[in-house]
Amino acid sequence: MLEINNINVHFGVIHALKDVSLTVNEGEIVTLLGANGAGKTTTLRTASGLKKPTDGNILLNGKDITQTSAQERVKMGISHVPEGRRVFPAMTVLENLELGAYLRRDRAEINKDLKMVYDRFPILYDRKKQSAGTLSGGEQQMLAIGRALMSRPKILFLDEPSMGLAPLLVQEIFSIIKDINETGTTILLVEQNASMALQIAHRAYVLETGSIVLSGTGSELMQSEDIRKAYLGG
Amino acid sequence: MEQLIQQIINGISLGSIYALIALGYTMVYGIIKLINFAHGDIYMLGAYIGYFCMTTLKLGFLPSLIAAMLICTLIGMAVEKIAYKPLRNATRIAVLITAIGVSLFIEYGTMFFVGAGVRTYPEITGLLAKRFQFGSMVVSMQQIMIVATTIVLMTILQIIVRKTRIGKAMRAVSLDKDAAQLMGINVNTTISFTFALGSALAGAAGILVGVYYNSINPLMGVMPGLKAFVAAVLGGIGIIPGAMIGGYLIGIVEVFVSGYGSSMYREAVVFAILILILIVKPAGILGKNIREKV
Ligand SMILES: Nc1ncnc2c1ncn2[C@@H]1O[C@H](COP(=O)(O)OP(=O)(O)OP(=O)(O)O)[C@@H](O)[C@H]1O
Ligand SMILES: [Mg+2]
């Protein structure tokens, strides 16, 4: 479904991604692991069109989207929950969710999806008139995911959805991600919480200072000596 | 007492003008963090367009108002596209200097075409010339018209910003450009629309001032532009209701200083207010002094 081929990304003189290639097949959860500054966020931002690669290409369902704008990519079925949630703080929960459906005109279907999001995250229904900036971190994460679902994505990018959340909430977020995947959405998940991510992922890649150094199925990587040392605490 | 009320009425009329201009400053600042120094000149162009509609074309006030707003909208969008859009990733100081350049270009470009001299709006007759006397107080039909036009325009603006799709996109882009793009919002179109709205309001202010004070000239936008900027900062720059409150406050203060003190000091007082806000509450009346969570 998503194919990233040998992309290089630079920020001025910083060479943030070096010949990164990865594939996400339809229906999969693929996780991208790596330490701070490895280039995980940059990979997602490049795939969603917020950052242009210096070279290499990106294919979505076989179509080259390397030069396609971010908003066109949303139309094509990519939805990105950015690092740090990035909800619109001064807007209400409902307005945030409606913005998720910005490119859609099918009012009746939008309302159906709104109901679907509220069913998945009942707390958002209770808070729908409240401004998003007043939500707790966990609630904001739910809102960010709910908002991303409102575009009816074919593929969902999640950038560290468990960051800064209490352990119980982390569990909940991961089970929600698994559930979203089971209802038909392909997922590319960036995580620092490697053990949790590997449990739900079909396949995984490991980034180290801008290069992919390892890849395999979730269970393969869980067995891997290097991974255990580096990310799973022995 | 009657004199006090009279001053307030005059202040509200003048404040309406500042509020209309301040809205454009604040919306543009909100969305691209640019103090658009050319904004006062769009207001001046609105006054000239209104003048030509009412004299050369012999149009009435309402069609002239609409023409001034429409043409200013187009000019505002063109300025954005030609001067600011290529600098989207430039430093803020580079854009600011460009804005000053655009301002001078419009001022002296206008002078080239219409001359540097003062022009006089046509004598108002009929309904618009009516005055209402209450004791020693006078309310002119023009004042009523200024305030009414401003209220209508502000209401329309609020509806656009709060309720419409493009208005929500404007607010989203103001809050977080990257996140807005991830929603599928076209940031460039939204910025252009913001300039369009602000310029339409400035154009309206221009023709209202022409009708109210009669005389216009190519540099007339400089002072009101600066004062409207002060109004926007006073209310909290980037905050739409703040610009309205700030505009009315500056208008009233200015009229009071002229009425009870000396009109020589009115500019000094307005800029003293700016310095005072920057010291006491830099975020403005409606602004929050706290930083956003990162
Ligand atoms: N806007 C930017 N300007 C300059 N350098 C940047 C920018 N964004 C990222 N970088 C650099 O690119 C590299 C990769 O950063 P990136 O944010 O992708 O890492 P990450 O794997 O997501 O890290 P984290 O786990 O901390 O979120 C880092 O060296 C970072 O400093
Ligand atoms: Mg990151």
Coordinates of C-alpha atoms and ligand atoms in Angstrom, one line a residue:
Chain A
M1 CA 0.0 0.0 0.0
L2 CA 2.7 2.5 1.0
E3 CA 6.2 2.1 -0.4
I4 CA 9.1 4.4 0.5
N5 CA 12.1 3.9 -1.8
N6 CA 15.6 5.2 -0.9
I7 CA 14.6 8.6 0.4
N8 CA 17.1 11.1 1.7
V9 CA 16.0 14.0 3.7
H10 CA 18.1 17.0 4.7
F11 CA 17.6 19.9 7.1
G12 CA 20.2 22.3 5.9
V13 CA 23.5 20.4 6.4
I14 CA 21.9 17.7 8.6
H15 CA 21.3 14.5 6.8
A16 CA 18.3 13.2 8.7
L17 CA 17.3 10.2 6.5
K18 CA 19.8 8.2 4.6
D19 CA 18.4 5.9 1.8
V20 CA 15.5 4.9 3.9
S21 CA 13.2 2.3 2.3
L22 CA 10.2 0.7 3.9
T23 CA 6.9 -0.9 2.8
V24 CA 3.6 -1.2 4.5
N25 CA 1.2 -3.7 3.0
E26 CA -2.6 -3.4 3.1
G27 CA -4.0 -4.5 6.4
E28 CA -0.8 -4.5 8.3
I29 CA 0.4 -2.7 11.4
V30 CA 4.0 -1.8 10.8
T31 CA 6.1 -0.2 13.5
L32 CA 9.1 2.0 13.2
L33 CA 11.4 1.9 16.2
G34 CA 14.4 3.9 17.1
A35 CA 16.1 6.1 19.7
N36 CA 15.6 9.9 20.0
G37 CA 16.7 11.7 16.9
A38 CA 16.9 8.5 14.8
G39 CA 14.5 10.1 12.2
K40 CA 11.2 8.4 12.9
T41 CA 9.2 11.6 12.9
T42 CA 11.0 12.8 9.8
T43 CA 10.0 9.6 8.0
L44 CA 6.4 10.1 8.8
R45 CA 6.4 13.8 7.9
T46 CA 8.0 13.0 4.6
A47 CA 5.5 10.3 3.9
S48 CA 2.6 12.6 4.7
G49 CA 4.0 15.5 2.6
L50 CA 5.0 18.0 5.3
K51 CA 8.7 17.6 4.3
K52 CA 10.0 17.0 0.8
P53 CA 12.8 14.4 0.4
T54 CA 16.0 15.4 -1.5
D55 CA 15.7 12.2 -3.5
G56 CA 14.0 8.9 -3.6
N57 CA 10.3 8.3 -4.1
I58 CA 7.1 7.5 -2.2
L59 CA 4.4 5.3 -3.7
L60 CA 0.8 5.0 -2.5
N61 CA -1.0 2.0 -4.0
G62 CA 1.6 2.1 -6.8
K63 CA 1.1 5.8 -7.6
D64 CA 4.1 8.1 -7.2
I65 CA 3.1 10.8 -4.6
T66 CA 6.6 12.2 -4.0
Q67 CA 5.6 15.6 -5.4
T68 CA 2.0 15.5 -4.2
S69 CA 1.0 18.1 -1.6
A70 CA 0.1 17.1 1.9
Q71 CA -3.5 18.1 1.4
E72 CA -3.8 15.9 -1.7
R73 CA -2.4 13.0 0.2
V74 CA -5.1 13.4 2.8
K75 CA -7.6 13.1 -0.1
M76 CA -5.8 10.0 -1.3
G77 CA -6.3 8.3 2.1
I78 CA -3.3 9.2 4.3
S79 CA -4.0 10.4 7.8
H80 CA -1.2 11.4 10.2
V81 CA -1.5 11.8 14.0
P82 CA 1.6 14.0 14.6
E83 CA 4.1 13.8 17.4
G84 CA 2.8 15.7 20.4
R85 CA -0.9 15.3 19.3
R86 CA -1.2 18.8 17.8
V87 CA -4.9 19.3 18.5
F88 CA -6.1 22.8 17.8
P89 CA -6.1 24.1 21.4
A90 CA -8.5 27.1 21.1
M91 CA -11.1 25.1 19.2
T92 CA -13.7 22.8 20.7
V93 CA -13.4 19.0 20.6
L94 CA -16.3 18.9 18.0
E95 CA -14.6 21.5 15.8
N96 CA -11.4 19.5 15.9
L97 CA -13.2 16.4 14.8
E98 CA -15.0 18.3 12.1
L99 CA -11.7 19.6 10.8
G100 CA -10.6 16.0 10.5
A101 CA -13.4 15.6 7.9
Y102 CA -12.4 18.9 6.2
L103 CA -12.2 17.5 2.7
R104 CA -15.4 15.5 2.9
R105 CA -18.8 16.8 1.8
D106 CA -20.9 13.7 2.6
R107 CA -22.7 15.2 5.6
A108 CA -24.6 12.0 6.5
E109 CA -21.5 9.8 6.4
I110 CA -19.5 12.4 8.4
N111 CA -22.1 12.2 11.1
K112 CA -21.8 8.4 11.1
D113 CA -18.1 8.6 11.5
L114 CA -18.5 11.2 14.3
K115 CA -20.7 8.7 16.1
M116 CA -18.1 6.0 15.5
V117 CA -15.4 8.2 17.1
Y118 CA -17.7 9.0 20.0
D119 CA -18.4 5.3 20.5
R120 CA -14.7 4.6 20.5
F121 CA -13.9 7.5 22.8
P122 CA -16.9 8.2 24.9
I123 CA -15.0 10.9 26.8
L124 CA -14.8 13.0 23.7
Y125 CA -18.6 13.0 23.5
D126 CA -18.8 14.3 27.1
R127 CA -16.2 17.0 26.2
K128 CA -17.4 17.9 22.8
K129 CA -18.1 21.6 23.6
Q130 CA -14.9 22.0 25.6
S131 CA -11.9 23.6 24.0
A132 CA -9.2 21.0 23.2
G133 CA -6.5 22.8 25.0
T134 CA -8.2 22.0 28.3
L135 CA -8.2 18.2 27.8
S136 CA -5.7 16.0 29.6
G137 CA -2.8 14.5 27.7
G138 CA -4.6 11.1 27.2
E139 CA -7.8 12.8 26.1
Q140 CA -5.9 14.9 23.6
Q141 CA -4.3 11.8 22.2
M142 CA -7.7 10.3 21.8
L143 CA -8.9 13.4 20.1
A144 CA -5.9 13.4 17.8
I145 CA -6.6 9.8 16.8
G146 CA -10.4 10.5 16.5
R147 CA -9.7 13.5 14.3
A148 CA -7.4 11.5 12.1
L149 CA -10.1 8.8 11.7
M150 CA -12.6 11.5 10.5
S151 CA -11.0 11.6 7.1
R152 CA -11.7 7.8 6.7
P153 CA -8.1 7.0 6.1
K154 CA -6.8 4.0 4.2
I155 CA -3.5 4.3 6.0
L156 CA -3.0 5.9 9.4
F157 CA 0.4 7.2 10.7
L158 CA 0.7 7.4 14.4
D159 CA 3.8 9.2 15.9
E160 CA 4.4 8.1 19.5
P161 CA 0.8 7.9 20.6
S162 CA 1.8 6.5 24.0
M163 CA 4.2 9.4 24.8
G164 CA 3.7 10.8 28.3
L165 CA 0.7 8.6 29.1
A166 CA 0.1 6.6 32.3
P167 CA 0.7 2.8 31.9
L168 CA -2.9 2.0 32.1
L169 CA -3.7 4.5 29.3
V170 CA -0.9 3.2 27.2
Q171 CA -2.5 -0.2 27.3
E172 CA -5.8 1.3 26.3
I173 CA -4.3 3.3 23.4
F174 CA -2.5 0.2 22.1
S175 CA -5.7 -1.9 22.2
I176 CA -7.5 0.9 20.4
I177 CA -4.8 0.9 17.7
K178 CA -5.2 -2.8 17.3
D179 CA -8.9 -2.5 17.0
I180 CA -8.7 0.3 14.4
N181 CA -6.4 -2.0 12.4
E182 CA -8.9 -4.9 12.7
T183 CA -11.7 -2.8 11.4
G184 CA -9.7 -2.3 8.1
T185 CA -7.2 0.6 8.5
T186 CA -3.5 0.0 7.7
I187 CA -1.2 1.4 10.3
L188 CA 2.3 2.8 10.4
L189 CA 3.2 3.2 14.0
V190 CA 6.2 5.1 15.4
E191 CA 7.1 4.2 18.9
Q192 CA 9.7 4.4 21.6
N193 CA 7.8 1.8 23.6
A194 CA 9.3 -1.1 21.6
S195 CA 7.9 -3.9 23.7
M196 CA 4.3 -2.7 23.4
A197 CA 4.6 -1.9 19.7
L198 CA 6.2 -5.2 18.8
Q199 CA 3.3 -7.0 20.5
I200 CA 0.7 -5.6 18.2
A201 CA 2.8 -5.1 15.0
H202 CA 3.0 -7.5 12.1
R203 CA 6.3 -6.2 11.0
A204 CA 8.9 -3.7 12.3
Y205 CA 11.8 -1.6 11.2
V206 CA 14.5 -0.1 13.3
L207 CA 16.0 3.3 12.5
E208 CA 19.4 4.3 13.7
T209 CA 20.8 7.8 13.0
G210 CA 18.8 8.1 9.8
S211 CA 19.3 4.6 8.4
I212 CA 17.2 1.4 8.6
V213 CA 19.4 -1.1 10.4
L214 CA 17.0 -4.0 11.1
S215 CA 13.7 -5.2 9.9
G216 CA 11.5 -8.3 10.4
T217 CA 8.3 -9.6 11.8
G218 CA 7.3 -8.4 15.3
S219 CA 8.2 -11.7 16.9
E220 CA 11.5 -11.9 15.1
L221 CA 12.5 -8.6 16.4
M222 CA 11.3 -9.4 19.8
Q223 CA 13.7 -12.3 19.9
S224 CA 16.6 -10.3 18.4
E225 CA 19.5 -9.8 20.8
D226 CA 20.3 -6.3 19.6
I227 CA 16.7 -5.1 20.1
R228 CA 16.5 -6.6 23.5
K229 CA 19.6 -4.8 24.6
A230 CA 18.8 -1.5 23.0
Y231 CA 15.1 -1.1 23.5
L232 CA 13.6 -3.8 25.7
G233 CA 15.9 -3.3 28.7
G234 CA 17.9 -6.5 28.4
Chain B
M1 CA -23.0 65.2 31.1
E2 CA -24.3 65.9 27.6
Q3 CA -20.9 66.8 26.5
L4 CA -19.5 63.5 27.8
I5 CA -22.1 61.6 25.9
Q6 CA -21.4 63.6 22.8
Q7 CA -17.7 62.7 23.1
I8 CA -18.5 59.1 23.5
I9 CA -20.7 59.1 20.4
N10 CA -17.9 60.8 18.4
G11 CA -15.4 58.3 19.9
I12 CA -17.5 55.4 18.8
S13 CA -17.7 56.7 15.3
L14 CA -13.9 57.1 15.1
G15 CA -13.4 53.9 16.9
S16 CA -15.4 52.0 14.3
I17 CA -12.9 53.0 11.7
Y18 CA -10.0 51.9 13.8
A19 CA -11.7 48.7 14.7
L20 CA -12.3 47.9 11.0
I21 CA -8.6 48.5 10.2
A22 CA -7.4 46.7 13.3
L23 CA -9.3 43.6 12.3
G24 CA -7.1 43.2 9.2
Y25 CA -3.9 43.7 11.2
T26 CA -4.9 41.1 13.7
M27 CA -6.1 38.4 11.4
V28 CA -3.0 38.7 9.2
Y29 CA -0.8 38.7 12.3
G30 CA -2.7 35.7 13.6
I31 CA -2.2 33.6 10.5
I32 CA 1.4 34.5 9.4
K33 CA 2.8 36.5 12.3
L34 CA 3.3 39.5 10.0
I35 CA 2.6 43.1 10.9
N36 CA 1.3 44.1 7.5
F37 CA 2.5 47.7 7.3
A38 CA 0.8 48.1 4.0
H39 CA -2.6 47.6 5.6
G40 CA -3.2 51.3 6.3
D41 CA -2.6 51.9 2.6
I42 CA -5.3 49.5 1.5
Y43 CA -7.6 51.6 3.7
M44 CA -6.4 54.7 1.8
L45 CA -7.1 53.0 -1.5
G46 CA -10.6 52.2 -0.3
A47 CA -11.1 55.9 0.3
Y48 CA -9.9 56.7 -3.3
I49 CA -12.0 54.0 -4.9
G50 CA -15.0 55.3 -3.0
Y51 CA -14.2 58.8 -4.1
F52 CA -14.1 57.8 -7.8
C53 CA -17.2 55.8 -7.5
M54 CA -19.1 58.7 -6.0
T55 CA -17.7 61.5 -8.2
T56 CA -16.7 60.1 -11.6
L57 CA -19.2 57.3 -11.7
K58 CA -21.8 59.1 -9.6
L59 CA -22.7 56.0 -7.7
G60 CA -24.6 56.1 -4.4
F61 CA -23.0 55.2 -1.1
L62 CA -23.9 51.5 -0.9
P63 CA -22.7 50.5 -4.4
S64 CA -19.5 52.6 -3.8
L65 CA -19.0 50.8 -0.5
I66 CA -19.3 47.4 -2.2
A67 CA -17.0 48.4 -5.0
A68 CA -14.4 49.7 -2.6
M69 CA -14.5 46.5 -0.6
L70 CA -14.3 44.3 -3.7
I71 CA -11.4 46.1 -5.3
C72 CA -9.5 46.3 -2.0
T73 CA -10.0 42.6 -1.6
L74 CA -8.4 42.0 -5.0
I75 CA -5.5 44.4 -4.2
G76 CA -5.0 42.8 -0.8
M77 CA -4.8 39.3 -2.3
A78 CA -2.4 40.6 -5.0
V79 CA -0.1 42.1 -2.4
E80 CA 0.0 38.9 -0.5
K81 CA 0.7 36.8 -3.6
I82 CA 3.3 39.1 -5.1
A83 CA 5.1 40.4 -2.1
Y84 CA 4.6 38.1 0.9
K85 CA 4.0 34.6 -0.5
P86 CA 7.5 34.2 -2.0
L87 CA 8.9 35.0 1.4
R88 CA 6.9 32.4 3.3
N89 CA 10.1 30.7 4.6
A90 CA 12.1 33.9 5.0
T91 CA 13.0 35.5 8.3
R92 CA 10.4 37.7 9.9
I93 CA 12.5 40.8 9.6
A94 CA 12.8 40.3 5.8
V95 CA 9.0 40.1 5.5
L96 CA 8.6 43.1 7.7
I97 CA 11.0 45.2 5.6
T98 CA 9.1 44.1 2.5
A99 CA 5.8 45.2 4.1
I100 CA 7.3 48.7 4.7
G101 CA 8.4 48.6 1.0
V102 CA 4.9 47.7 -0.2
S103 CA 3.5 50.4 1.9
L104 CA 5.7 53.1 0.4
F105 CA 5.1 51.7 -3.0
I106 CA 1.3 52.0 -2.7
E107 CA 1.5 55.4 -1.1
Y108 CA 3.8 56.9 -3.8
G109 CA 2.3 54.9 -6.6
T110 CA -1.1 56.4 -5.7
M111 CA 0.5 59.8 -5.6
F112 CA 1.8 59.3 -9.1
F113 CA -1.6 58.5 -10.4
V114 CA -3.9 60.9 -8.5
G115 CA -1.5 63.6 -7.3
A116 CA -0.3 64.4 -3.8
G117 CA -3.1 66.9 -3.1
V118 CA -6.1 66.6 -0.9
R119 CA -9.3 65.6 -2.6
T120 CA -12.7 66.4 -1.2
Y121 CA -15.6 63.9 -1.1
P122 CA -18.8 65.1 -2.7
E123 CA -21.1 67.1 -0.5
I124 CA -23.5 64.7 1.1
T125 CA -27.2 65.4 0.5
G126 CA -30.5 63.9 1.3
L127 CA -30.9 61.3 4.0
L128 CA -27.2 61.0 4.8
A129 CA -27.0 64.7 5.5
K130 CA -29.6 64.5 8.3
R131 CA -28.6 65.5 11.9
F132 CA -30.4 64.7 15.0
Q133 CA -30.4 67.2 17.9
F134 CA -30.9 66.1 21.5
G135 CA -30.5 69.1 23.7
S136 CA -26.9 70.2 23.0
M137 CA -26.0 66.8 21.6
V138 CA -25.8 66.2 17.8
V139 CA -25.8 62.8 16.2
S140 CA -25.3 62.9 12.5
M141 CA -26.7 60.3 10.1
Q142 CA -23.2 59.7 8.9
Q143 CA -22.2 58.6 12.4
I144 CA -25.1 56.3 12.6
M145 CA -24.2 54.9 9.2
I146 CA -20.6 54.3 10.2
V147 CA -21.5 52.5 13.3
A148 CA -24.3 50.5 11.6
T149 CA -22.0 49.5 8.7
T150 CA -19.3 48.5 11.1
I151 CA -21.7 46.4 13.2
V152 CA -23.0 44.6 10.1
L153 CA -19.5 43.9 8.8
M154 CA -18.3 42.6 12.1
T155 CA -21.3 40.4 12.4
I156 CA -20.7 38.9 9.0
L157 CA -17.0 38.5 9.8
Q158 CA -17.9 36.6 13.0
I159 CA -20.2 34.3 11.2
I160 CA -17.6 33.6 8.5
V161 CA -14.9 32.9 11.1
R162 CA -17.0 30.9 13.5
K163 CA -19.4 29.0 11.3
T164 CA -18.0 28.5 7.8
R165 CA -15.6 25.9 6.5
I166 CA -13.1 28.5 5.4
G167 CA -13.4 30.4 8.7
K168 CA -12.6 27.2 10.6
A169 CA -9.7 26.6 8.3
M170 CA -8.5 30.1 9.1
R171 CA -8.6 29.5 12.8
A172 CA -6.9 26.1 12.3
V173 CA -4.1 27.6 10.2
S174 CA -3.6 30.4 12.8
L175 CA -3.2 27.8 15.5
D176 CA -1.0 25.2 13.8
K177 CA 0.0 25.2 10.2
D178 CA 1.4 21.7 10.0
A179 CA -1.6 20.2 11.8
A180 CA -3.9 22.2 9.5
Q181 CA -2.2 20.7 6.4
L182 CA -2.7 17.2 7.8
M183 CA -6.4 17.9 7.9
G184 CA -6.2 18.6 4.1
I185 CA -6.4 22.4 4.5
N186 CA -4.7 24.4 1.8
V187 CA -2.7 26.8 3.8
N188 CA -1.9 29.2 0.9
T189 CA -5.5 29.6 -0.1
T190 CA -6.5 30.2 3.6
I191 CA -3.8 32.9 4.0
S192 CA -5.0 34.5 0.8
F193 CA -8.5 34.5 2.0
T194 CA -7.4 36.1 5.3
F195 CA -5.8 39.0 3.4
A196 CA -9.0 39.2 1.3
L197 CA -11.2 39.6 4.4
G198 CA -8.9 42.1 6.1
S199 CA -8.6 44.2 3.0
A200 CA -12.3 44.3 2.4
L201 CA -12.8 45.7 5.9
A202 CA -10.0 48.2 5.4
G203 CA -11.6 49.3 2.1
A204 CA -14.9 49.8 3.9
A205 CA -13.2 51.9 6.6
G206 CA -11.6 54.0 3.8
I207 CA -14.9 55.0 2.2
L208 CA -16.5 55.6 5.6
V209 CA -13.8 58.0 6.5
G210 CA -14.1 59.8 3.2
V211 CA -17.8 60.3 3.8
Y212 CA -17.3 61.4 7.4
Y213 CA -14.2 63.7 7.2
N214 CA -14.6 64.6 3.5
S215 CA -10.9 65.0 2.7
I216 CA -8.6 62.3 1.5
N217 CA -4.9 62.1 0.4
P218 CA -2.4 59.4 -0.5
L219 CA -0.7 59.5 2.9
M220 CA -4.0 59.4 4.9
G221 CA -3.4 55.7 5.7
V222 CA -0.2 56.1 7.7
M223 CA -1.5 57.5 11.0
P224 CA -4.8 55.5 11.2
G225 CA -2.8 52.5 10.2
L226 CA -0.5 52.9 13.1
K227 CA -3.3 53.6 15.5
A228 CA -5.2 50.6 14.3
F229 CA -2.1 48.6 14.9
V230 CA -2.0 50.0 18.5
A231 CA -5.6 49.0 18.8
A232 CA -4.9 45.5 17.7
V233 CA -2.0 45.2 20.2
L234 CA -4.2 46.7 22.9
G235 CA -6.9 44.2 22.4
G236 CA -4.4 41.3 22.0
I237 CA -2.9 40.8 18.6
G238 CA -4.2 37.8 16.7
I239 CA -7.5 37.9 18.6
I240 CA -10.5 39.2 16.6
P241 CA -12.8 40.5 19.4
G242 CA -9.6 42.1 20.8
A243 CA -9.2 44.2 17.7
M244 CA -12.8 45.4 18.0
I245 CA -12.4 46.4 21.6
G246 CA -9.1 48.0 21.0
G247 CA -10.4 50.0 18.1
Y248 CA -13.3 51.4 20.1
L249 CA -11.1 52.2 23.1
I250 CA -8.5 54.0 21.0
G251 CA -11.2 56.0 19.2
I252 CA -12.8 57.1 22.5
V253 CA -9.5 57.9 24.1
E254 CA -8.5 60.0 21.1
V255 CA -11.7 62.0 21.1
F256 CA -11.5 62.6 24.8
V257 CA -8.0 63.8 24.7
S258 CA -8.9 66.2 21.8
G259 CA -12.1 67.3 23.6
Y260 CA -10.8 67.8 27.1
G261 CA -7.1 68.3 26.6
S262 CA -5.6 69.3 23.3
S263 CA -5.8 67.6 20.0
M264 CA -2.0 68.2 19.8
Y265 CA -1.6 65.4 22.3
R266 CA -3.9 62.9 20.9
E267 CA -1.3 61.0 19.0
A268 CA 1.1 61.1 21.9
V269 CA -1.5 59.6 24.2
V270 CA -2.3 56.8 21.7
F271 CA 1.4 55.8 21.5
A272 CA 1.9 56.2 25.2
I273 CA -0.9 53.6 25.6
L274 CA 1.1 51.3 23.3
I275 CA 4.2 51.6 25.5
L276 CA 2.1 51.1 28.6
I277 CA 0.5 47.9 27.3
L278 CA 3.8 46.6 26.2
I279 CA 5.1 47.1 29.8
V280 CA 2.0 46.1 31.8
K281 CA 0.2 43.4 29.7
P282 CA 2.1 42.7 26.5
A283 CA -0.4 40.1 25.4
G284 CA -3.2 42.8 25.4
I285 CA -6.6 43.0 27.0
L286 CA -7.9 39.6 25.8
G287 CA -4.5 38.0 25.4
K288 CA -3.2 35.3 27.7
N289 CA 0.2 35.9 29.2
I290 CA 0.8 32.2 29.5
R291 CA 2.7 30.2 26.9
E292 CA 1.0 27.3 25.2
K293 CA 1.9 23.8 26.3
V294 CA 4.4 22.3 23.9
Ligands
LIG1 N1 13.0 21.1 11.6 C1 14.2 20.6 11.8 N2 15.3 21.3 11.6 C2 16.5 20.8 11.7 N3 16.8 19.5 12.1 C3 15.7 18.7 12.3 C4 14.4 19.2 12.1 N4 13.6 18.2 12.4 C5 14.3 17.1 12.7 N5 15.7 17.5 12.6 C6 16.8 16.6 12.9 O1 16.6 15.4 12.2 C7 17.0 14.2 13.0 C8 15.8 13.3 13.1 O2 14.8 13.9 13.9 P1 13.4 13.2 14.1 O3 12.5 14.2 14.8 O4 12.9 12.6 12.9 O5 13.8 12.1 15.2 P2 12.8 11.1 16.0 O6 13.3 9.7 15.7 O7 11.4 11.3 15.7 O8 13.2 11.4 17.5 P3 12.2 11.4 18.8 O9 12.1 10.1 19.2 O10 13.0 12.3 19.7 O11 10.9 12.0 18.4 C9 17.5 14.8 14.3 O12 18.9 14.9 14.2 C10 16.9 16.2 14.3 O13 17.7 17.0 15.1
MG2 MG 9.8 12.0 16.8

